[in-house]
Coordinates of C-alpha atoms in Angstrom, one line a residue:
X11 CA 23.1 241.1 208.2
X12 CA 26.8 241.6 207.8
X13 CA 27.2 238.7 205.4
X14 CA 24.2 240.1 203.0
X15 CA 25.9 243.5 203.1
X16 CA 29.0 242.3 202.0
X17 CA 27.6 240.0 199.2
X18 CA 25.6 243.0 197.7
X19 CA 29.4 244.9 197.8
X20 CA 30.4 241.9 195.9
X21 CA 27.3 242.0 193.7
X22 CA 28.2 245.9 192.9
X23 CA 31.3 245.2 192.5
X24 CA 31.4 242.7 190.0
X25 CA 28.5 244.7 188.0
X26 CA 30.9 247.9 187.6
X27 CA 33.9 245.6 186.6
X28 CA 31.8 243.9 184.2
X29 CA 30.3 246.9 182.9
X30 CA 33.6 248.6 182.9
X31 CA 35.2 245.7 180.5
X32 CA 31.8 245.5 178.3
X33 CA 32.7 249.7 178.3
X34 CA 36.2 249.3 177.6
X35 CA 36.4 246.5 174.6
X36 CA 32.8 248.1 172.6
X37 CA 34.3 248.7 169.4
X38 CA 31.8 251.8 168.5
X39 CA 32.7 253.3 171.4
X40 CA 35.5 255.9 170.1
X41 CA 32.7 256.3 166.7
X42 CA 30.0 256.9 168.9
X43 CA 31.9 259.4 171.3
X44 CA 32.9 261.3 167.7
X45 CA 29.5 261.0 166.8
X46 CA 28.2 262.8 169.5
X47 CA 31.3 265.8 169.4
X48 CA 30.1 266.3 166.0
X49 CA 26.1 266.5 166.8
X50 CA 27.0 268.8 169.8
X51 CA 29.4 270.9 167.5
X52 CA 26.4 270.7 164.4
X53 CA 23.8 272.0 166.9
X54 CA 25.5 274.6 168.1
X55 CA 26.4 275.7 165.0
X56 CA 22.0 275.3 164.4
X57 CA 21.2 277.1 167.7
X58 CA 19.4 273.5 167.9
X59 CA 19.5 270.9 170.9
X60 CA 21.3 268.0 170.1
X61 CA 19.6 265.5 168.1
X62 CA 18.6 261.6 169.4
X63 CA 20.2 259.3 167.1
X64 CA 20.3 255.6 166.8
X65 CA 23.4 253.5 166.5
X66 CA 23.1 253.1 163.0
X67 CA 22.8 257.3 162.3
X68 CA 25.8 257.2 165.2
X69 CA 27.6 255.9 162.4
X70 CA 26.9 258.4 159.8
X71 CA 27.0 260.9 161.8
X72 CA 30.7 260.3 162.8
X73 CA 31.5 261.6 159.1
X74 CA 29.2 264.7 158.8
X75 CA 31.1 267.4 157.6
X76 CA 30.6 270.8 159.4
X77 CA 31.2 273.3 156.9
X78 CA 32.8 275.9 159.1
X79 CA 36.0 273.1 158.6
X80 CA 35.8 273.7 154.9
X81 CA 38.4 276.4 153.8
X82 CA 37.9 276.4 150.5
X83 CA 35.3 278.9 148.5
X84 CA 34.8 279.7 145.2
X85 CA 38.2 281.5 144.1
X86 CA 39.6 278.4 145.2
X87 CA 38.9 277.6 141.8
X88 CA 40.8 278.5 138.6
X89 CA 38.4 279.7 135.7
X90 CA 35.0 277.7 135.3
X91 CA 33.3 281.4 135.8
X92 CA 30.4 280.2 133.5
X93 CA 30.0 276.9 136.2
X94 CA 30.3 278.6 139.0
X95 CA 27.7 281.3 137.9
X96 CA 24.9 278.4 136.8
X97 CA 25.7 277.0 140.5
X98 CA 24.9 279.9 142.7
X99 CA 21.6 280.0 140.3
X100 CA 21.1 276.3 141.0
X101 CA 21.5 276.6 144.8
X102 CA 18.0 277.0 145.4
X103 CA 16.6 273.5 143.7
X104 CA 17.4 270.5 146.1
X105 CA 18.7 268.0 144.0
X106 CA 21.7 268.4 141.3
X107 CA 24.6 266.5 139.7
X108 CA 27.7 267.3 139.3
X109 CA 29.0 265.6 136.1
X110 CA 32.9 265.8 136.1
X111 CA 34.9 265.1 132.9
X112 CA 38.4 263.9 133.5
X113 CA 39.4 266.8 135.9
X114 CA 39.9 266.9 139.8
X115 CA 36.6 267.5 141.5
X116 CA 37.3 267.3 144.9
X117 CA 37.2 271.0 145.5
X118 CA 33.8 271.9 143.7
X119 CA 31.5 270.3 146.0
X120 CA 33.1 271.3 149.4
X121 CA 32.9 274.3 147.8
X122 CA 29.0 274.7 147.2
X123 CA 28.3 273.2 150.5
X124 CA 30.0 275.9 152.4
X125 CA 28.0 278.4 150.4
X126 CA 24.7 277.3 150.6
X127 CA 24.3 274.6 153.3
X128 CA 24.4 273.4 156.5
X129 CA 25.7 269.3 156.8
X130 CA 27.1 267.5 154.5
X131 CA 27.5 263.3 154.1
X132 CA 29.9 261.1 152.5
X133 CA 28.0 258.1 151.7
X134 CA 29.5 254.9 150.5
X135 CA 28.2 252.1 149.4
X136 CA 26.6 250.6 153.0
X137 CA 24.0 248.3 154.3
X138 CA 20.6 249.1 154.1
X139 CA 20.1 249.7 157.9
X140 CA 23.3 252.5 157.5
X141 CA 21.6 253.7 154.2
X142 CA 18.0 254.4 155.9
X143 CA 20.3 255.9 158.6
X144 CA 21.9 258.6 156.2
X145 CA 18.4 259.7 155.3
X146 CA 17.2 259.9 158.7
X147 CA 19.9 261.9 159.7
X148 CA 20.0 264.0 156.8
X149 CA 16.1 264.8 157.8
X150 CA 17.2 265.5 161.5
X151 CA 19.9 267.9 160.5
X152 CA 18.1 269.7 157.5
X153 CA 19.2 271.8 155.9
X154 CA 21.6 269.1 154.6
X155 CA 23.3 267.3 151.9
X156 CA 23.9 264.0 151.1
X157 CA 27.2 263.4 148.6
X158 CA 27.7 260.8 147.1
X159 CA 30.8 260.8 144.9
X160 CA 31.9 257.9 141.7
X161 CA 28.1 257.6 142.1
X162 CA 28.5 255.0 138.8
X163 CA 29.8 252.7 140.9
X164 CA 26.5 252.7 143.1
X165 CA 24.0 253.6 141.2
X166 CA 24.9 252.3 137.5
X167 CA 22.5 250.8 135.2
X168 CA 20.2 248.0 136.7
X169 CA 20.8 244.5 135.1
X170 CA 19.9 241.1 135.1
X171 CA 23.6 239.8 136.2
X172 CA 23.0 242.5 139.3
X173 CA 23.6 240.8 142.8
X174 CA 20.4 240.6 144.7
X175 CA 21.9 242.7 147.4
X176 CA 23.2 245.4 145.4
X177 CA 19.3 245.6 143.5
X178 CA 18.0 246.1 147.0
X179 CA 20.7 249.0 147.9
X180 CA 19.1 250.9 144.7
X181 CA 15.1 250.4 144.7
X182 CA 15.9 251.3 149.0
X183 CA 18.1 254.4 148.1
X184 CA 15.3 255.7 145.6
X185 CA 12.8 255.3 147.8
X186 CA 14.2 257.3 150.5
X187 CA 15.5 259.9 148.2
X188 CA 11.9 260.0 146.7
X189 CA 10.5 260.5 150.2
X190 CA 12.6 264.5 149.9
X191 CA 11.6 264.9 146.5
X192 CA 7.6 264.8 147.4
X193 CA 8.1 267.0 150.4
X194 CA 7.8 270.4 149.6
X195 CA 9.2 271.5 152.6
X196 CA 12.6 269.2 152.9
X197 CA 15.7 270.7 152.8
X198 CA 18.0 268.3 151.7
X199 CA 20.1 267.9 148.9
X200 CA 21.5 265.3 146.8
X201 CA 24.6 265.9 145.1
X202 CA 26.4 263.8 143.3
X203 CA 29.8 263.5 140.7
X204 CA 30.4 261.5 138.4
X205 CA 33.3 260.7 135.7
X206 CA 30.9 258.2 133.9
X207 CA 27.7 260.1 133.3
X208 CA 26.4 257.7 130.4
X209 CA 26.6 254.8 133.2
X210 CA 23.8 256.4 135.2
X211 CA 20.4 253.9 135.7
X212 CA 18.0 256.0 134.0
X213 CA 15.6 256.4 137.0
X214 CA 18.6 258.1 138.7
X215 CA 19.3 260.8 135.8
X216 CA 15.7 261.6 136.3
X217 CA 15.7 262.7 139.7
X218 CA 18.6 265.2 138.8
X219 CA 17.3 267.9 137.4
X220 CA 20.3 269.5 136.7
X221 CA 23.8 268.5 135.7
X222 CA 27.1 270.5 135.1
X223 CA 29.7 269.0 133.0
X224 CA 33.8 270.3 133.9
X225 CA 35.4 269.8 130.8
X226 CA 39.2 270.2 129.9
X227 CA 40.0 273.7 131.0
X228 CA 41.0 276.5 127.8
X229 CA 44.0 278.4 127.7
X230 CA 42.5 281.2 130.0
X231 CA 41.2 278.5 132.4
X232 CA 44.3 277.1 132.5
X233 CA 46.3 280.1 133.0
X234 CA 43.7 280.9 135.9
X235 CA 44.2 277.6 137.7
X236 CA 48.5 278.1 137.6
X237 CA 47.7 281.5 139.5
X238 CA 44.9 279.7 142.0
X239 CA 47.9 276.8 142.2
X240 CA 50.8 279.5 143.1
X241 CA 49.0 282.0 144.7
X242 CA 50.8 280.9 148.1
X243 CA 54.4 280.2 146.8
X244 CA 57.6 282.2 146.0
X245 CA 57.1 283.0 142.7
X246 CA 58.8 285.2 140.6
X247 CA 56.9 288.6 139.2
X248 CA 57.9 288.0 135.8
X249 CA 56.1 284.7 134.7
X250 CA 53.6 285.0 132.1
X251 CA 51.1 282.6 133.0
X252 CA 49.3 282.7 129.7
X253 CA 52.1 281.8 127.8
X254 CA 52.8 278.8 130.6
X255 CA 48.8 277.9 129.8
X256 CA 49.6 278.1 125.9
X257 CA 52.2 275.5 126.5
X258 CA 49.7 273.3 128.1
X259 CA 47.1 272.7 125.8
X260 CA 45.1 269.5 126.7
X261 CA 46.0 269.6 130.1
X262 CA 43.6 269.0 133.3
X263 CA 44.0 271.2 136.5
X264 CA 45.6 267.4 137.8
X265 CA 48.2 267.5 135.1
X266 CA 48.9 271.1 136.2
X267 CA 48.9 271.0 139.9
X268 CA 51.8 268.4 139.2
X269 CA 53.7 270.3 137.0
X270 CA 53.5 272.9 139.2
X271 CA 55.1 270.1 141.8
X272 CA 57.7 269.0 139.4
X273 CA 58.7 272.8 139.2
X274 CA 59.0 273.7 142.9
X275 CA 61.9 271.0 142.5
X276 CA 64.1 272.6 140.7
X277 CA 64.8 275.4 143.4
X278 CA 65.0 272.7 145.7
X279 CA 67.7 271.1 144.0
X280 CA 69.7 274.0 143.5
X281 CA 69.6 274.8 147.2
X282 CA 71.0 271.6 148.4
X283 CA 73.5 271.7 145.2
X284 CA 74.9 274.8 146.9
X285 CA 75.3 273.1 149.9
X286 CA 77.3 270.6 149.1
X287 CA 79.3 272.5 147.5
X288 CA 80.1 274.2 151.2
X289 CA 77.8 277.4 149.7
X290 CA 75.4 279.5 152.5
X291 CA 72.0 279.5 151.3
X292 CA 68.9 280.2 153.7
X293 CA 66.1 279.0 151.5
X294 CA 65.4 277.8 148.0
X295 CA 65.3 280.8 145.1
X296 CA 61.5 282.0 144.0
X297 CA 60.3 279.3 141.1
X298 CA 60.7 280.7 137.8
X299 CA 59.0 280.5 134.2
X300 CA 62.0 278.9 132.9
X301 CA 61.6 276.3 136.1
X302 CA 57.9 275.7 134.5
X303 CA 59.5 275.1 131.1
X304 CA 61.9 272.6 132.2
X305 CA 59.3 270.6 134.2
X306 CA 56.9 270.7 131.0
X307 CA 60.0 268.7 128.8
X308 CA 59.4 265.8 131.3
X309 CA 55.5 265.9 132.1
X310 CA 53.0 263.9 130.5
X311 CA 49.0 264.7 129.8
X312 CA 46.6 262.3 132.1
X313 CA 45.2 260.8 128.8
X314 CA 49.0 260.5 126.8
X315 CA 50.1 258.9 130.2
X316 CA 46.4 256.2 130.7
X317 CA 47.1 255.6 126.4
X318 CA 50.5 254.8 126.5
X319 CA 50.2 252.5 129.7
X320 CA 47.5 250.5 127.7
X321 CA 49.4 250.1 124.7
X322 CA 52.0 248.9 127.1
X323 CA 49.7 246.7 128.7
X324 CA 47.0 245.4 125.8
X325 CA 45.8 243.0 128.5
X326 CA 44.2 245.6 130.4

């Protein structure tokens, strides 16, 4: 009796070790232990219980975005009034697009899921088991939305030279996505942004019933984004930020976030100028218009920097 005891110690003991490896070299186990922080923080949040989830939704759900970690809103946002008006109308239909014209749009669609809704995915281009995952979770987290940005480069046009895989990603993706749109009652969104709206498959233009379009920001747009840009710097009282704007016609709110870079350098210099020089300075001077000027007699426009770099490069 004193042997068997002693092999079944054995026996136990070699099951936790074993266990305790298997535990200790699964590579999911850090995604599925942030999977579940986010599920208990997302139904909370719900006044839900915490979903049941698969390993494949373990893996989506690793990257839902809880919008309470968003800390951007609408002001945010220099100028676009018009856009921003036609979205709070459109955040009652369940499925839009976001077309984006050569301008930065990673803070518009943060933006209108902090408004309006509850989860939000980032979807890239993934295996059908992990695409049929996104759509279940999206379901068990409703209301939700599911993002998908440079959508072109997943759901383009639909031709022969197509890889057989890639075909199968698209007909699967629409036929979860068309599983929301017959539902009456689902609560999930689609969003998507594009640079290359003209690239879309057809069948996927269809199921957006509305699209935006950001183009190139005016003078008073433009103005309004250098003030969005500069809101939480040393700046001097006296710049004229529509002058500034006049200066930078053609510009995108890219081109003048890193202007407004270019400019804060300038103080910088100064400051560390001084100190060689064996001068006492605490802190770098407030930027100034005329810091703005100087950084606009070296700064380029996106599309004068992409067309001289092709003309540079006619291979490309």
């Amino acid at each position: 009796m004193h042997y068997l005891f002693l092999y079944a110690g054995k026996a136990v003991l070699c099951y936790c070790v074993f266990a305790t490896g298997l535990w200790c070299l699964d590579p999911n186990r850090e995604s599925s232990k942030k999977a579940h922080e986010q599920k208990k923080e997302i139904a909370k949040r719900q006044g839900r219980p915490i979903i049941q989830t698969n390993s494949y939704e373990d893996v989506i759900a690793r990257d839902v975005i809880n919008p309470d970690h968003i800390n951007v809103e609408f002001d945010s946002i220099g100028g676009l009034e018009t856009i921003k008006q036609a979205l709070h109308l459109a955040a009652n239909c369940w499925h839009l697009s976001a077309q984006v014209k050569d301008t930065s749009s990673t803070l518009d669609h943060p933006i209108l899921t902090f408004l309006h809704h509850d989860v939000t995915f980032d979807i890239r281009a993934q295996p059908l088991m992990e695409m049929s995952a996104v759509f279940s979770l999206a379901d068990k987290l409703q209301p939700a939305i599911i993002f998908i940005d440079e959508v072109d480069s997943f759901l383009g046009q639909r031709c022969t030279s197509d890889h057989e895989a890639m075909l199968n990603m698209k007909t699967e993706f629409m036929a979860l996505w068309g599983r929301f749109t017959t539902n009456k009652n689902a609560q999930v969104m689609v969003l998507a942004a594009t640079n290359r709206p003209s690239e879309l498959d057809e069948a996927i233009l269809r199921r957006f019933p509305q699209a935006f379009e950001i183009g190139y920001p005016d003078k008073r747009e433009r103005a309004e984004i250098l003030k969005v840009i500069l809101k939480d710097e040393r700046v001097k009282g006296d710049i004229d930020f529509s002058y500034i704007a006049g200066l930078c016609k053609g510009y995108t709110g890219s081109d003048l976030f890193d202007l407004c870079k270019k400019a804060a350098y300038f103080p910088i210099r100064e400051l560390l100028d001084d100190e060689k020089k064996g001068k006492q300075s605490c802190e770098p001077r407030p930027l100034s218009q005329l810091d703005l000027k100087m950084a606009l007699s070296t700064s380029r426009k996106t599309t004068v920097a992409a067309n001289e770099y092709s003309r540079m490069n006619p291979w490309i």
